[in-house]
Coordinates of C-alpha atoms and ligand atoms in Angstrom, one line a residue:
M1 CA 13.2 10.7 -32.6
K2 CA 13.1 14.7 -33.0
G3 CA 10.7 17.0 -31.5
R4 CA 9.5 19.3 -29.1
H5 CA 8.8 16.8 -26.1
T6 CA 11.9 14.5 -27.3
L7 CA 13.6 15.0 -23.6
A8 CA 10.1 14.0 -22.0
A9 CA 9.5 11.1 -23.8
A10 CA 13.1 9.9 -23.5
H11 CA 12.8 9.7 -19.6
I12 CA 9.4 8.3 -20.3
G13 CA 10.5 5.5 -22.5
V14 CA 13.3 4.6 -19.6
A15 CA 10.6 4.6 -17.2
V16 CA 8.4 2.3 -19.1
A17 CA 11.1 -0.3 -20.0
A18 CA 11.8 -0.2 -16.2
F19 CA 8.7 -1.1 -15.4
G20 CA 8.1 -4.0 -17.9
V21 CA 11.1 -5.9 -16.9
A22 CA 9.9 -5.3 -13.2
S23 CA 6.6 -6.7 -13.7
V24 CA 7.7 -9.8 -15.0
M25 CA 9.8 -10.2 -11.8
G26 CA 6.7 -9.7 -9.5
L27 CA 4.3 -12.2 -11.0
L28 CA 7.4 -14.6 -10.3
Q29 CA 7.3 -13.5 -6.5
A30 CA 4.0 -13.9 -6.5
L31 CA 3.8 -17.5 -7.5
S32 CA 6.8 -18.1 -5.3
I33 CA 5.4 -16.8 -2.0
A34 CA 2.3 -19.1 -3.0
D35 CA 4.7 -22.1 -3.3
I36 CA 3.6 -22.2 -7.0
Q37 CA 6.9 -24.3 -8.8
F38 CA 8.4 -22.6 -11.9
P39 CA 11.6 -23.6 -13.7
F40 CA 14.6 -22.4 -11.8
R41 CA 12.5 -21.2 -8.7
S42 CA 15.0 -20.9 -5.5
E43 CA 15.5 -18.9 -2.8
S44 CA 18.5 -16.6 -4.3
L45 CA 16.4 -16.0 -7.0
Y46 CA 13.6 -14.7 -5.1
Y47 CA 15.6 -12.4 -3.3
V48 CA 17.4 -11.3 -6.5
S49 CA 14.4 -10.7 -8.0
L50 CA 12.6 -8.8 -5.2
T51 CA 15.3 -6.6 -5.1
A52 CA 15.3 -6.1 -8.8
H53 CA 11.7 -5.5 -8.9
G54 CA 11.5 -3.0 -6.0
V55 CA 14.3 -0.8 -7.2
L56 CA 13.3 -1.0 -10.8
M57 CA 9.3 0.0 -9.8
A58 CA 10.0 2.3 -7.0
L59 CA 13.2 4.1 -7.8
V60 CA 13.8 3.7 -11.6
F61 CA 10.1 3.7 -12.8
T62 CA 9.0 6.4 -10.6
T63 CA 12.1 8.8 -11.1
F64 CA 12.1 8.6 -14.7
F65 CA 8.2 9.1 -14.9
I66 CA 8.5 12.1 -12.7
M67 CA 11.3 13.7 -14.3
G68 CA 9.6 12.9 -17.9
L69 CA 6.1 14.9 -17.0
G70 CA 8.1 17.7 -15.0
Y71 CA 9.7 18.4 -18.6
A72 CA 6.6 18.4 -20.5
L73 CA 4.7 20.4 -17.9
S74 CA 7.5 22.8 -18.0
L75 CA 7.7 23.2 -21.7
E76 CA 3.9 23.5 -21.9
C77 CA 3.2 25.5 -18.7
L78 CA 6.3 27.7 -18.7
G79 CA 7.0 27.6 -22.4
R80 CA 10.8 26.7 -21.8
I81 CA 13.3 24.1 -20.4
S82 CA 16.4 26.1 -19.0
G83 CA 19.3 24.2 -19.6
R84 CA 18.4 21.5 -22.0
S85 CA 22.4 20.2 -22.0
A86 CA 22.3 20.0 -18.4
A87 CA 18.8 17.9 -18.7
W88 CA 20.1 15.9 -21.4
I89 CA 23.8 15.2 -19.4
A90 CA 21.4 14.5 -16.1
F91 CA 19.2 11.6 -18.2
W92 CA 22.1 9.9 -19.1
V93 CA 24.0 10.2 -15.5
A94 CA 20.7 8.6 -14.3
V95 CA 20.4 6.0 -16.9
L96 CA 24.1 5.1 -16.3
G97 CA 23.5 4.8 -12.5
S98 CA 20.2 2.5 -12.9
V99 CA 22.3 0.3 -15.3
M100 CA 25.0 0.2 -13.0
A101 CA 22.5 -0.8 -9.8
A102 CA 20.4 -3.3 -12.4
V103 CA 23.7 -5.1 -13.1
T104 CA 25.0 -5.9 -9.9
I105 CA 21.8 -6.8 -8.6
L106 CA 21.0 -9.6 -11.5
R107 CA 24.7 -10.8 -11.3
G108 CA 23.5 -11.6 -7.3
Q109 CA 26.1 -9.1 -5.9
S110 CA 23.6 -6.6 -4.4
T111 CA 20.6 -8.5 -3.1
V112 CA 20.0 -6.1 -0.7
L113 CA 16.2 -5.3 -1.4
Y114 CA 14.8 -2.0 -2.2
T115 CA 15.5 -0.3 0.9
F116 CA 19.3 -1.4 0.8
Y117 CA 19.8 -1.3 5.1
P118 CA 22.8 -2.7 6.5
P119 CA 24.2 -5.0 7.6
L120 CA 22.9 -6.4 4.3
R121 CA 25.8 -5.1 2.0
A122 CA 25.6 -4.7 -1.5
H123 CA 28.5 -4.3 -4.2
P124 CA 30.1 -0.7 -4.2
L125 CA 28.5 -0.1 -7.7
F126 CA 25.1 -0.6 -6.5
Y127 CA 25.3 2.2 -4.1
I128 CA 27.6 4.4 -6.7
G129 CA 24.6 3.8 -9.4
A130 CA 22.0 4.6 -6.7
T131 CA 24.1 7.6 -6.1
L132 CA 24.2 8.4 -10.0
L133 CA 20.3 8.3 -10.4
I134 CA 19.9 10.6 -7.5
V135 CA 22.5 13.0 -8.9
G136 CA 20.2 13.0 -12.3
S137 CA 17.4 13.9 -10.5
W138 CA 19.2 16.6 -8.6
I139 CA 20.1 18.1 -12.0
W140 CA 16.5 17.5 -13.3
G141 CA 15.0 19.6 -10.0
A142 CA 17.9 22.6 -10.9
V143 CA 16.8 22.6 -14.5
M144 CA 13.1 22.8 -13.4
I145 CA 13.9 25.7 -11.1
A146 CA 15.9 27.5 -13.4
S147 CA 13.1 27.4 -16.1
Y148 CA 10.8 28.6 -13.2
R149 CA 13.0 31.7 -12.3
S150 CA 13.5 32.4 -15.9
W151 CA 9.6 32.5 -16.6
R152 CA 9.4 34.5 -13.3
R153 CA 11.2 37.2 -14.6
E154 CA 9.1 37.8 -17.6
H155 CA 5.6 37.4 -15.3
A156 CA 6.4 39.1 -12.3
G157 CA 2.8 39.8 -11.2
E158 CA 1.5 36.3 -12.3
P159 CA 1.0 33.4 -10.1
V160 CA 2.8 30.2 -11.1
P161 CA 1.1 27.8 -13.1
L162 CA -0.5 25.4 -10.9
S163 CA 0.9 22.0 -12.3
I164 CA 4.3 23.8 -12.0
H165 CA 3.2 24.8 -8.4
G166 CA 3.1 21.2 -7.5
M167 CA 5.9 20.2 -9.4
L168 CA 8.0 22.7 -7.6
A169 CA 6.7 21.4 -4.3
T170 CA 7.7 17.9 -5.5
I171 CA 11.5 18.9 -6.1
I172 CA 11.8 21.1 -2.6
I173 CA 10.3 17.8 -1.0
W174 CA 12.9 15.6 -2.9
Y175 CA 16.1 17.7 -2.3
L176 CA 14.9 17.9 1.7
A177 CA 14.7 14.1 1.4
T178 CA 17.6 12.9 -0.5
A179 CA 19.7 15.2 1.9
G180 CA 19.2 12.1 4.6
L181 CA 19.9 9.8 1.8
A182 CA 23.3 11.4 0.5
V183 CA 24.6 11.3 4.3
E184 CA 23.7 7.6 4.4
V185 CA 24.9 6.5 1.0
L186 CA 28.3 8.7 1.0
G187 CA 29.1 8.9 4.6
M188 CA 28.4 5.3 5.6
L189 CA 27.5 2.7 3.0
I190 CA 29.9 3.7 0.0
P191 CA 32.7 3.9 2.3
W192 CA 31.7 0.2 4.2
S193 CA 31.4 -1.1 0.8
L194 CA 35.0 -0.3 -0.3
G195 CA 36.2 -1.4 2.6
I196 CA 37.3 1.9 4.2
V197 CA 35.7 1.2 7.2
G198 CA 35.2 -1.9 8.8
K199 CA 31.6 -1.7 10.4
V200 CA 28.5 0.0 10.1
D201 CA 25.7 1.3 12.5
P202 CA 22.6 -0.1 11.2
L203 CA 20.3 2.1 13.4
L204 CA 21.7 5.4 12.4
A205 CA 21.6 4.0 8.7
R206 CA 18.1 3.3 9.2
T207 CA 17.3 6.2 10.4
F208 CA 19.2 8.4 7.6
F209 CA 17.2 6.0 5.3
W210 CA 13.8 7.1 6.9
W211 CA 14.3 10.5 6.8
F212 CA 14.5 10.0 2.6
G213 CA 12.0 7.1 2.7
H214 CA 8.8 8.4 4.0
P215 CA 9.0 11.6 1.9
L216 CA 10.0 9.9 -0.8
V217 CA 6.3 8.5 -1.0
Y218 CA 5.3 12.0 -1.3
F219 CA 7.8 12.5 -4.1
W220 CA 5.8 9.8 -5.9
L221 CA 2.2 10.9 -4.5
L222 CA 2.6 14.9 -5.6
P223 CA 3.1 14.2 -9.4
A224 CA 0.3 12.1 -9.3
Y225 CA -1.7 14.7 -7.4
V226 CA -0.6 17.4 -10.2
L227 CA -2.3 15.3 -12.7
W228 CA -5.4 14.7 -10.7
Y229 CA -5.8 18.6 -10.0
T230 CA -4.8 20.2 -13.1
V231 CA -5.7 17.2 -16.0
L232 CA -8.6 14.9 -14.7
P233 CA -11.2 18.0 -14.4
R234 CA -10.5 18.9 -17.5
V235 CA -10.5 15.3 -19.0
A236 CA -13.6 14.6 -17.1
G237 CA -15.2 18.0 -18.9
G238 CA -15.5 19.8 -15.4
R239 CA -13.5 22.4 -13.6
L240 CA -11.0 22.5 -11.0
F241 CA -13.1 23.4 -7.5
S242 CA -10.6 25.4 -5.8
D243 CA -7.1 26.9 -7.3
K244 CA -6.2 28.2 -3.8
L245 CA -7.1 25.1 -1.7
T246 CA -4.7 23.0 -4.3
R247 CA -1.7 25.5 -3.8
M248 CA -2.3 25.2 0.0
V249 CA -2.6 21.5 -0.4
F250 CA 1.0 21.1 -2.0
I251 CA 2.6 23.8 0.4
L252 CA 1.3 21.4 3.3
F253 CA 3.1 18.8 1.6
V254 CA 6.4 20.7 1.5
L255 CA 5.9 21.3 5.4
L256 CA 4.9 18.2 6.5
S257 CA 6.5 15.3 4.3
T258 CA 9.8 14.6 5.9
P259 CA 9.5 15.3 9.8
V260 CA 7.8 11.8 10.2
G261 CA 10.1 9.3 9.2
F262 CA 10.0 7.5 12.9
H263 CA 6.9 5.8 11.9
H264 CA 9.0 3.3 10.1
Q265 CA 10.9 3.1 13.1
F266 CA 8.2 2.1 15.7
A267 CA 10.2 -1.3 16.3
D268 CA 13.6 0.0 16.3
P269 CA 15.6 0.4 19.7
G270 CA 17.6 3.4 20.6
I271 CA 14.8 6.3 19.7
S272 CA 13.0 7.3 22.5
S273 CA 9.0 6.9 22.8
G274 CA 8.8 10.5 23.3
W275 CA 10.0 11.1 19.7
K276 CA 8.1 8.2 18.1
L277 CA 5.1 10.0 19.2
A278 CA 6.2 13.4 17.6
H279 CA 6.6 11.9 14.5
T280 CA 3.1 10.1 14.9
V281 CA 1.7 13.6 15.4
T282 CA 3.5 15.0 12.1
T283 CA 2.1 11.7 10.4
Y284 CA -1.5 12.5 11.3
A285 CA -0.9 16.1 10.4
V286 CA 0.5 14.9 6.7
V287 CA -2.7 13.0 6.1
Y288 CA -5.0 15.9 6.6
P289 CA -3.8 17.4 2.8
S290 CA -4.6 13.9 1.4
L291 CA -8.3 14.7 2.9
L292 CA -8.5 18.1 1.5
T293 CA -7.3 16.7 -1.9
A294 CA -9.8 14.0 -1.9
F295 CA -12.7 16.7 -0.7
T296 CA -11.1 19.0 -3.9
V297 CA -10.9 16.3 -6.8
L298 CA -14.2 14.9 -5.8
A299 CA -15.9 18.1 -5.9
S300 CA -14.4 18.7 -9.0
L301 CA -15.4 15.7 -10.8
E302 CA -19.1 16.0 -9.5
V303 CA -19.1 19.6 -11.0
A304 CA -17.9 18.1 -14.3
G305 CA -21.1 15.5 -14.2
R306 CA -23.3 18.4 -13.3
M307 CA -22.0 20.5 -16.1
K308 CA -23.2 17.3 -18.3
G309 CA -26.6 17.7 -16.8
A310 CA -26.3 15.4 -13.9
K311 CA -29.2 16.5 -11.4
G312 CA -29.5 13.5 -8.5
L313 CA -27.5 12.7 -5.7
F314 CA -25.1 10.6 -7.0
N315 CA -26.0 10.0 -10.9
W316 CA -23.2 12.6 -11.9
I317 CA -20.8 10.2 -11.3
G318 CA -22.3 7.8 -14.5
R319 CA -21.8 10.9 -16.4
L320 CA -17.7 10.8 -16.1
P321 CA -16.1 9.2 -18.9
W322 CA -15.2 5.9 -17.6
G323 CA -14.7 4.6 -21.2
D324 CA -11.3 7.2 -21.4
P325 CA -8.0 5.3 -20.3
F326 CA -6.9 8.5 -18.6
F327 CA -9.8 9.2 -16.6
A328 CA -10.4 5.5 -15.6
S329 CA -7.1 4.8 -14.7
V330 CA -7.1 8.2 -12.4
A331 CA -10.5 7.4 -10.9
L332 CA -9.5 3.8 -10.1
A333 CA -6.4 5.2 -8.3
M334 CA -8.3 7.3 -6.4
I335 CA -10.7 4.9 -5.4
A336 CA -7.8 2.5 -4.3
F337 CA -6.6 5.6 -2.5
V338 CA -9.5 5.6 -0.4
F339 CA -8.2 2.1 1.2
G340 CA -4.8 2.8 0.9
G341 CA -5.0 6.3 3.2
F342 CA -7.0 4.0 5.5
G343 CA -4.4 1.4 5.7
G344 CA -1.5 4.1 6.2
A345 CA -3.3 5.5 9.1
I346 CA -3.4 2.1 10.9
N347 CA 0.0 1.6 10.3
A348 CA 0.9 5.0 11.6
A349 CA -0.6 4.2 14.9
Y350 CA 1.9 2.8 17.3
A351 CA -0.3 -0.3 18.8
M352 CA -1.8 -1.2 15.0
N353 CA 2.0 -0.9 13.7
S354 CA 2.8 -3.7 16.0
M355 CA 0.4 -5.9 14.4
V356 CA 1.3 -5.3 10.9
H357 CA 4.9 -4.1 11.1
N358 CA 7.2 -6.8 8.7
T359 CA 4.1 -8.6 7.8
A360 CA 2.4 -9.0 4.3
W361 CA 0.2 -6.6 5.3
I362 CA 2.7 -4.0 4.3
Q363 CA 3.1 -5.2 1.0
G364 CA -0.7 -4.9 0.3
H365 CA -0.4 -1.2 1.7
F366 CA 2.1 0.0 -1.0
H367 CA 0.9 -2.0 -3.7
V368 CA -2.4 0.3 -3.3
T369 CA -0.7 3.1 -2.8
L370 CA 2.4 3.1 -4.8
G371 CA 1.5 0.2 -6.8
T372 CA -1.9 1.4 -7.7
T373 CA -2.8 5.1 -6.8
V374 CA 0.7 6.3 -8.4
T375 CA 1.2 3.7 -10.8
L376 CA -2.0 3.7 -12.2
T377 CA -2.2 7.2 -12.5
F378 CA 1.3 7.0 -14.3
M379 CA 0.1 4.5 -16.6
G380 CA -3.1 6.6 -17.6
A381 CA -1.0 9.6 -17.9
T382 CA 1.1 7.8 -20.3
Y383 CA -1.9 7.4 -22.7
W384 CA -2.6 11.0 -22.5
L385 CA 1.0 12.3 -23.0
L386 CA 2.0 9.9 -25.6
P387 CA -0.1 11.6 -28.4
R388 CA 1.1 14.8 -27.1
M389 CA 4.5 14.2 -26.8
L390 CA 4.9 12.1 -30.2
G391 CA 2.4 13.2 -32.5
R392 CA 1.0 9.8 -32.8
E393 CA -2.6 8.2 -32.3
L394 CA -2.6 5.9 -29.5
R395 CA -2.6 2.2 -30.8
L396 CA -4.9 -0.4 -29.7
P397 CA -7.4 1.8 -27.9
G398 CA -9.6 -1.2 -26.8
L399 CA -6.9 -2.5 -25.0
A400 CA -6.1 0.7 -23.4
R401 CA -9.4 1.0 -21.9
I402 CA -9.8 -2.1 -20.4
Q403 CA -6.0 -2.0 -19.1
P404 CA -6.9 0.1 -16.4
Y405 CA -9.6 -2.1 -14.9
L406 CA -7.5 -5.4 -15.4
W407 CA -4.9 -3.8 -13.0
F408 CA -7.5 -2.9 -10.6
G409 CA -9.1 -6.2 -10.2
G410 CA -5.8 -8.0 -9.9
M411 CA -4.9 -5.7 -7.2
V412 CA -7.8 -6.4 -5.4
L413 CA -7.2 -9.6 -5.4
F414 CA -3.4 -9.4 -4.7
S415 CA -3.4 -6.6 -2.0
T416 CA -6.6 -7.7 0.1
S417 CA -5.2 -11.2 0.3
Y418 CA -1.8 -10.0 1.6
H419 CA -3.2 -7.5 3.9
I420 CA -5.4 -10.2 5.6
A421 CA -2.6 -12.8 5.4
G422 CA -0.6 -10.3 7.3
L423 CA -2.7 -9.8 9.9
L424 CA -3.1 -13.5 10.3
G425 CA 1.1 -13.2 10.7
L426 CA 2.6 -14.1 7.3
P427 CA 6.0 -12.1 7.6
R428 CA 6.7 -9.7 4.2
R429 CA 9.4 -10.6 2.1
V430 CA 9.5 -14.8 2.4
F431 CA 10.4 -17.1 -0.1
T432 CA 7.5 -19.1 0.5
A433 CA 4.4 -18.8 2.8
A434 CA 4.7 -22.7 3.4
L435 CA 7.4 -21.5 6.1
A436 CA 9.6 -24.4 6.9
G437 CA 7.3 -26.9 5.1
Q438 CA 4.9 -26.2 8.2
S439 CA 1.2 -27.2 7.2
P440 CA -1.7 -26.1 7.3
L441 CA -1.0 -22.6 7.6
P442 CA -4.0 -20.0 8.1
W443 CA -2.9 -17.9 4.8
G444 CA -2.1 -20.8 2.4
A445 CA -5.1 -20.1 0.3
L446 CA -4.8 -16.4 0.6
T447 CA -1.3 -16.2 -1.3
K448 CA -2.9 -18.4 -4.2
V449 CA -5.4 -15.7 -4.9
A450 CA -2.6 -13.3 -4.4
A451 CA -0.8 -15.1 -7.1
V452 CA -4.1 -14.8 -9.4
G453 CA -4.2 -11.4 -8.8
G454 CA -0.4 -11.4 -9.7
A455 CA -1.1 -13.2 -12.8
I456 CA -3.7 -10.5 -14.4
L457 CA -1.7 -7.7 -13.0
F458 CA 1.3 -9.2 -15.1
L459 CA -1.4 -9.4 -18.3
S460 CA -2.6 -5.9 -17.4
A461 CA 1.3 -4.6 -17.5
L462 CA 2.0 -6.6 -20.9
A463 CA -1.1 -4.9 -22.3
F464 CA 0.1 -1.6 -21.3
V465 CA 3.7 -2.0 -22.5
I466 CA 2.4 -3.2 -25.9
V467 CA 0.1 0.0 -26.2
V468 CA 3.1 2.1 -25.6
L469 CA 5.1 0.1 -28.0
A470 CA 2.7 -0.2 -30.4
T471 CA 1.9 3.5 -30.3
W472 CA 5.7 4.7 -30.3
V473 CA 6.7 2.5 -33.4
S474 CA 3.3 2.6 -35.8
G475 CA 1.0 5.0 -34.5
K476 CA -0.7 7.0 -36.9
K477 CA 1.1 10.3 -37.4
I478 CA -1.3 13.1 -36.3
Q479 CA -1.2 17.0 -35.4
A480 CA -0.2 16.6 -31.4
P481 CA -3.4 17.3 -29.5
A482 CA -3.1 20.3 -27.3
F483 CA -2.1 20.1 -23.7
E484 CA -5.2 21.5 -22.2
F485 CA -5.5 22.3 -18.4
A486 CA -8.0 22.1 -15.9
V487 CA -9.8 25.9 -15.5
P488 CA -10.5 26.8 -12.1
L489 CA -14.2 27.7 -10.9
R490 CA -12.3 30.8 -9.6
P491 CA -8.7 31.2 -10.7
V492 CA -6.2 32.8 -8.6
T493 CA -4.8 36.3 -10.3
A494 CA -1.7 37.3 -8.2
P495 CA 1.2 35.5 -6.7
G496 CA -0.1 34.9 -3.3
V497 CA 1.2 33.4 0.1
W498 CA 1.1 29.8 -1.3
D499 CA 3.3 30.8 -3.9
R500 CA 6.2 32.1 -1.7
F501 CA 8.6 28.8 -2.0
G502 CA 11.4 30.3 -0.3
L503 CA 9.6 31.1 3.1
W504 CA 7.9 27.6 3.1
T505 CA 11.1 25.8 2.5
A506 CA 12.9 27.4 5.2
L507 CA 10.0 26.6 7.4
A508 CA 10.6 23.2 6.0
V509 CA 13.9 22.9 7.0
V510 CA 13.5 24.2 10.5
L511 CA 10.6 21.5 11.0
L512 CA 13.1 18.8 9.8
A513 CA 15.8 19.9 12.3
A514 CA 13.5 20.2 15.2
A515 CA 12.2 16.5 14.2
Y516 CA 15.7 15.1 13.6
G517 CA 18.3 17.2 15.3
Y518 CA 17.9 15.9 19.1
P519 CA 17.4 12.4 18.1
L520 CA 20.3 12.0 15.8
I521 CA 22.7 13.7 18.4
Q522 CA 21.4 11.0 20.8
L523 CA 22.1 8.5 18.6
L524 CA 25.8 9.6 17.7
L525 CA 26.3 9.8 21.4
H526 CA 25.4 6.0 21.7
P527 CA 28.3 4.0 22.2
R528 CA 28.4 2.1 19.1
Y529 CA 29.7 -1.1 18.2
G530 CA 28.7 -1.5 14.5
S531 CA 27.9 -4.3 12.5
P532 CA 29.7 -6.5 9.9
P533 CA 28.4 -7.0 6.7
F534 CA 25.5 -10.1 6.2
Q535 CA 25.7 -11.3 3.2
P536 CA 22.7 -14.1 2.9
F537 CA 24.0 -15.5 -0.9
Ligands
HAS1 FE1 2.5 4.4 3.6 C1 4.5 2.2 5.2 C2 1.8 5.3 6.8 C3 0.7 6.9 2.2 C4 4.0 4.0 0.5 N1 4.0 3.2 2.8 C5 4.8 2.2 3.7 C6 5.7 1.6 2.4 C7 5.6 1.9 1.2 C8 4.8 3.1 1.5 C9 6.2 1.6 0.1 O1 2.9 4.8 9.4 C10 6.7 0.5 3.2 C11 8.2 0.8 3.4 C12 8.6 -0.5 3.4 O2 9.3 -1.2 2.5 O3 9.2 -0.5 4.6 N2 1.7 5.6 4.5 C13 0.8 6.1 5.8 C14 0.3 7.0 5.7 C15 0.1 7.5 4.3 C16 0.6 6.9 3.6 C17 -0.2 7.8 7.1 N3 2.3 5.0 1.7 C18 1.4 6.1 1.3 C19 1.4 6.6 -0.1 C20 2.6 5.6 -0.6 C21 3.1 4.9 0.5 C22 0.8 7.7 -0.7 C23 3.2 5.6 -1.8 C24 2.9 6.1 -2.8 N4 3.2 3.4 5.6 C25 2.7 4.4 6.6 C26 3.7 4.0 7.6 C27 4.4 2.8 7.1 C28 4.0 2.8 5.7 C29 3.4 4.0 9.1 C30 5.1 1.7 7.8 C31 4.7 0.5 8.1 C32 5.6 -0.3 8.9 O4 5.4 -0.9 10.1 O5 6.6 -0.8 8.3 C33 -0.9 8.8 4.2 O6 -0.3 10.0 3.4 C34 -2.3 8.6 3.5 C35 -3.2 9.8 3.3 C36 -4.1 9.4 2.3 C37 -5.4 9.5 2.4 C38 -6.8 9.2 1.2 C39 -7.0 10.1 0.8 C40 -8.0 9.6 -0.4 C41 -8.2 10.3 -1.6 C42 -8.7 9.4 -2.6 C43 -10.0 10.0 -2.8 C44 -11.1 9.6 -3.7 C45 -12.2 9.4 -3.6 C46 -13.2 8.7 -4.3 C47 -13.2 10.1 -2.5 C48 -6.1 9.7 3.9 C49 -7.0 11.3 -2.0 C50 -13.3 8.9 -6.0 C51 -14.1 8.3 -6.7 C52 -14.6 8.4 -8.1 C53 -16.1 8.3 -8.4 C54 -13.7 8.7 -8.6
CU2 CU1 5.9 6.4 6.0

C-alpha cells in the first residue's frame, strides 16, 4: 500500500476492522437482552461482549477514524503532515494498545464495560493498552498542530482552512479531556490493578472519568461537524451558509465541552447539588453551538436545493442528492440528531435524569447520537474518502447506496424501543430483559423489536464492511478524484478572533478549573475509605 494518503488509509482501515468485529457483538447483545437463545449464550459472554463492543466501537473505531480523517485533511488543506515518522510510531503504539486491551477483554480478564469504573477491576494490560491508545492519539494531535504551525509560518495573513479549524478545536478538546483520564488511569487504576495500592475511591475515579467522558462525545461529534460544514454543502451542490458562524461554533465547543461532566453524576453522592446545577447550566450552554449547526447546515442545504432551481418552501429537499451514499449518510445522521439532541436535553435536566439514568433509555440515547449521528457520518465519509485516498472506484455502489437507509431504519427500531423500555423501567446493561425470570414484563415485546433492529443494523454493518473491503482489494484503478470543499457564501479573508486558538484554550482551561477545582478539593478532603476490587466473573 503506497501512496499519498497511505497514513490516513491505514488508520481508516483499522477503524473499519474494529467496527466490523464490534458489530457482531452488538447483534449478540441485542438477542441476549431480548431473551432469544443462541449457542454459547451466557451471562459472562454477554458482559465480555458488551465490554468489547463498547471499547472497540466507542474508543477504537472512533479514535482511529478521527486520526485518519485528520491526516487526510492536513495533507489536502495544509499541503503537509509535519512529522510523518512520529505519526507512524503513533499509529503502531495505538494499534498495540488497542490489541492489548482487546485481548485482555476477550480472555475474560477485563470485563469492566467501556466506562471501566472501579470497583470493577481490569487486568493491568487493559489500562496500559488504553493508555497507549491515548498516547498514540496525543502524538497525532501534536503532528496535526505541528503541521498547522508550519503552514501558518508560510501563510501569516490567511485564515486557517475551515476543516483544519474544526480539527484543531477537536484536538484542543481532546487534550483537555484526556488530562482527566490520565489522572484516573495513571494515578489510580494502574497502581490499583498492579496491587501497588489496595483500595481505590470509586467516586473520585468517576469524577475524573466524566471530566473526560463528556468532552469525549464532542471529540466524536466535531469531526462529523467538520464534514457537515466543509464537505456536505459541496456534495449537495450548494454553498456553506456562514464561514464565520462555523468558526464561532467550533470555539464554543472548545470553551464549553469540558465543564459539564457532573450531568453524568447526578445520582452520585458526595458532589453538592449546587455544583450539579452549575454543570447543568454549562450543559445547556453547550447545546447552543449544536443548534447553530442545525441552522447553518440546513441553510446550506437549502441554498443547494435553490441553486438547483427549487422555488417552493420545502421542495428544495427533494432536489438534494439522496442517492449519493455520502449525502444520504450525513443527511440521515442529521435527522437522527434532531431526536438524539432532544434526548440529550432531557438527560441534562436533573429531575428527568432520575427517570432515565441507568435505564435502557441511555443505550437508546447514545445509539442515536454516537451510533447514528457520528457513525453514519463516518461511514458516509469512508465512501467519500476511499476513492480519493486509494485511487480506486467504489465497488458495489448499489449496496453502498442502500446501506445508510438500512442503518437508519434498523436504528429507528432499535433505539426507539430502548428509549421506551427505559421509561418503563428496563435497566441498561442487563443480560436478559426477563429479569430473574419474572413475566410478563412491560418491555418484553420492545426488546424483541430492538433485536430485529439489531439484526438490520448488523446487515447494514456487513454491507459497509463488504463495500470497503471490495473497494480496497478490487476497486477499479482510477485517477483519484480531488478533495473538494464547500465554498462559503461569504468567505472569511483574514485570521479573525475565532482563529486565536491560544486565547480560547487559555479561557477553556480557566472554565475547566472553575468547574472542577473546588469540587475536587472537597472530594479529596472527604474521609476516604476506598473499595477493594470487584470481579463478577
Ligand atoms: Fe449524551 C449520556 C446529555 C449529545 C453520547 N451521551 C450519554 C452517553 C453517551 C452519550 C455515549 O445530561 C452514555 C454515557 C454512559 O455510558 O453512561 N448528550 C447530552 C446533551 C447533548 C448530548 C445535552 N451525547 C451527545 C452526543 C453524543 C452523546 C453528540 C455522542 C456523539 N448525554 C447527556 C446526559 C447523559 C448523556 C445528561 C447522562 C445520562 C445518564 O443519566 O447517564 C447535546 O450535545 C445535544 C445537542 C444537540 C442538539 C441537536 C441539534 C441538531 C442538529 C441536526 C440538525 C438537522 C436537521 C435536519 C435540522 C440540540 C445539529 C436535517 C434535515 C435534512 C433534510 C437533511
Ligand atoms: Cu455528557
